[in-house]
Amino acid sequence: MFSVSVWLHDSAEADFGRARTLVAVTARPDSNFLAACRSQPHEVTPVWFMRQAGRSLPEYREIRGPGSIIDAIANPDLSTEITLQPVRRYGVDAAILFSDIVTPAHAIGFGLDVVPGVGPVVEKPFASRDDLQRFRPLDAEADTPYVLETIDNLVAELDIPLIGFAGAPFTVASYLVEGRPSRTYTKTKSMMKGDPELWFALADRLADLAIESLLSQIAHGAEAVQLFDSWAGALSAADYEKYAMPHSARVLEAVKATGVPRIHFGVGTGEFLHLIAAAGADVVGVDWRIPLNVARSRVPEGLALQGNLDSSILAAPWGVVADEVDAVLAANGGHPGHIFNLGHGVQPETDPTVLERVVERVHAYRG
Ligand code: 1CP
């Protein structure tokens, strides 16, 4: 199905004090998604949806059962099936691993759960220097064997690329510090500015977790990775640059040598898209707030864009949705570096048949 090549990873060595051998999967010549990630010519605009697995799919709700998503993630057969469900139904050009951005922190025993209908909840939020003791390096093979077994299953099964992912230090820190989803990020911002040394120590440990997790996912066959800094838009450009970007940049730099395309995404980051790009991305994720032609003017030549249909309009009549799909494609103007996606994740109430039609329409487009 694909060929592999072996890399020795220096930054990981620096980060963990030990050498790592990585297996980087070389591009499938037939993947429109990987070609678009590299801004290379290809036949059809590729499309996948953030949060395509789970949530809105009845077949997901049927097999998932009640309880924490953490238990589902720890079950490789179940996670494999959930990852495959949207691939079968929608005919998307990439699969995204069924896991969560808090999986590594949970795996090292930080003491968190993902509560249905709420999201990540931390038993004892990160608040002081003493809490740094609750971190240890992630050993992905030993701590998250279920994630890697899921990837092994998927790589054997899929004929499209699998996207691995991690949460960016800022976004994961926001859960650990606030203790639960937040709208204001009051504690996180207070720590950032009130005790920058503690903040940088926390963000540094979260960068380590993300690096180890991403490298292990790539070693097992993930052919692209996305760094989710979903809540980075809560920061001003200046604060993002000072307090968040250096840690994300370290993560993105650490996976660069694998050659696997790196997608970097945050909501509300239009005003500092140049920084999202400068952190070290091959593909910049764009939310629904700015058109792709404007986004393109804010990132360097040669970078691809991913986005950016407003997920909230998917409930509108089909004619409206179709026009919005066309508007996204028109704003891209036929640039080869475009991966069609939503501006953020699929919302739980989305009718899956609308997403099926979106995929058909994107694939039928000849720009
Ligand atoms: O079954 C459930 O418990 C439903 C909710 C759910 C699901 C399906 C959560 C809880 N996580 C997930 C899976 C998940 N999370 C995936 C798998 C792939 C897919 O669904 O297609 C991915 C990529 C994530 C990543 C994730 N988790 C992000 C980044 C993506 C984004 O939407 O910005 C974030 C911010 C989280 C935290 C999280 N996990 C779950 C929820 C409800 C939340 C968000 C909470 C909040 O609003 O802060």
CSV table of N, CA and C in Angstrom, one decimal, residues 108-110 124 126-137 198 201-202 205:
chain,number,residue,atom,x,y,z
A,108,ILE,N,-0.6,9.7,31.7
A,108,ILE,CA,0.4,9.8,32.7
A,108,ILE,C,-0.2,10.0,34.1
A,109,GLY,N,-1.5,9.9,34.2
A,109,GLY,CA,-2.1,9.9,35.5
A,109,GLY,C,-2.4,11.2,36.1
A,110,PHE,N,-2.6,12.2,35.2
A,110,PHE,CA,-2.9,13.6,35.8
A,110,PHE,C,-4.2,13.6,36.5
A,124,LYS,N,-8.2,17.6,40.2
A,124,LYS,CA,-7.4,18.6,41.0
A,124,LYS,C,-6.7,19.5,40.0
A,126,PHE,N,-4.5,22.1,37.9
A,126,PHE,CA,-3.1,22.6,38.0
A,126,PHE,C,-3.1,24.0,38.6
A,127,ALA,N,-2.4,24.2,39.7
A,127,ALA,CA,-2.5,25.5,40.4
A,127,ALA,C,-1.1,26.0,40.9
A,128,SER,N,-0.2,25.1,41.1
A,128,SER,CA,1.0,25.6,41.8
A,128,SER,C,2.3,24.8,41.4
A,129,ARG,N,3.4,25.2,41.8
A,129,ARG,CA,4.7,24.5,41.5
A,129,ARG,C,4.6,23.0,41.9
A,130,ASP,N,4.0,22.8,43.0
A,130,ASP,CA,3.9,21.4,43.5
A,130,ASP,C,3.2,20.5,42.4
A,131,ASP,N,2.3,21.1,41.6
A,131,ASP,CA,1.6,20.3,40.6
A,131,ASP,C,2.5,19.9,39.5
A,132,LEU,N,3.7,20.5,39.3
A,132,LEU,CA,4.6,20.1,38.3
A,132,LEU,C,5.1,18.6,38.6
A,133,GLN,N,5.1,18.2,39.9
A,133,GLN,CA,5.5,16.9,40.2
A,133,GLN,C,4.5,15.8,39.7
A,134,ARG,N,3.3,16.3,39.3
A,134,ARG,CA,2.3,15.3,38.8
A,134,ARG,C,2.6,14.9,37.3
A,135,PHE,N,3.6,15.6,36.7
A,135,PHE,CA,4.0,15.2,35.3
A,135,PHE,C,5.2,14.3,35.3
A,136,ARG,N,5.1,13.4,34.4
A,136,ARG,CA,6.3,12.6,34.0
A,136,ARG,C,6.3,12.5,32.5
A,137,PRO,N,7.5,12.1,31.9
A,137,PRO,CA,7.4,11.9,30.5
A,137,PRO,C,6.5,10.8,30.1
A,198,LEU,N,6.0,29.6,36.0
A,198,LEU,CA,5.2,28.4,36.3
A,198,LEU,C,4.5,28.1,35.0
A,201,ALA,N,6.8,26.5,32.6
A,201,ALA,CA,7.2,25.1,33.0
A,201,ALA,C,6.0,24.1,32.7
A,202,LEU,N,4.8,24.6,32.9
A,202,LEU,CA,3.6,23.7,32.5
A,202,LEU,C,3.6,23.5,31.0
A,205,ARG,N,6.1,21.0,29.7
A,205,ARG,CA,5.7,19.6,30.0
A,205,ARG,C,4.7,19.1,29.0
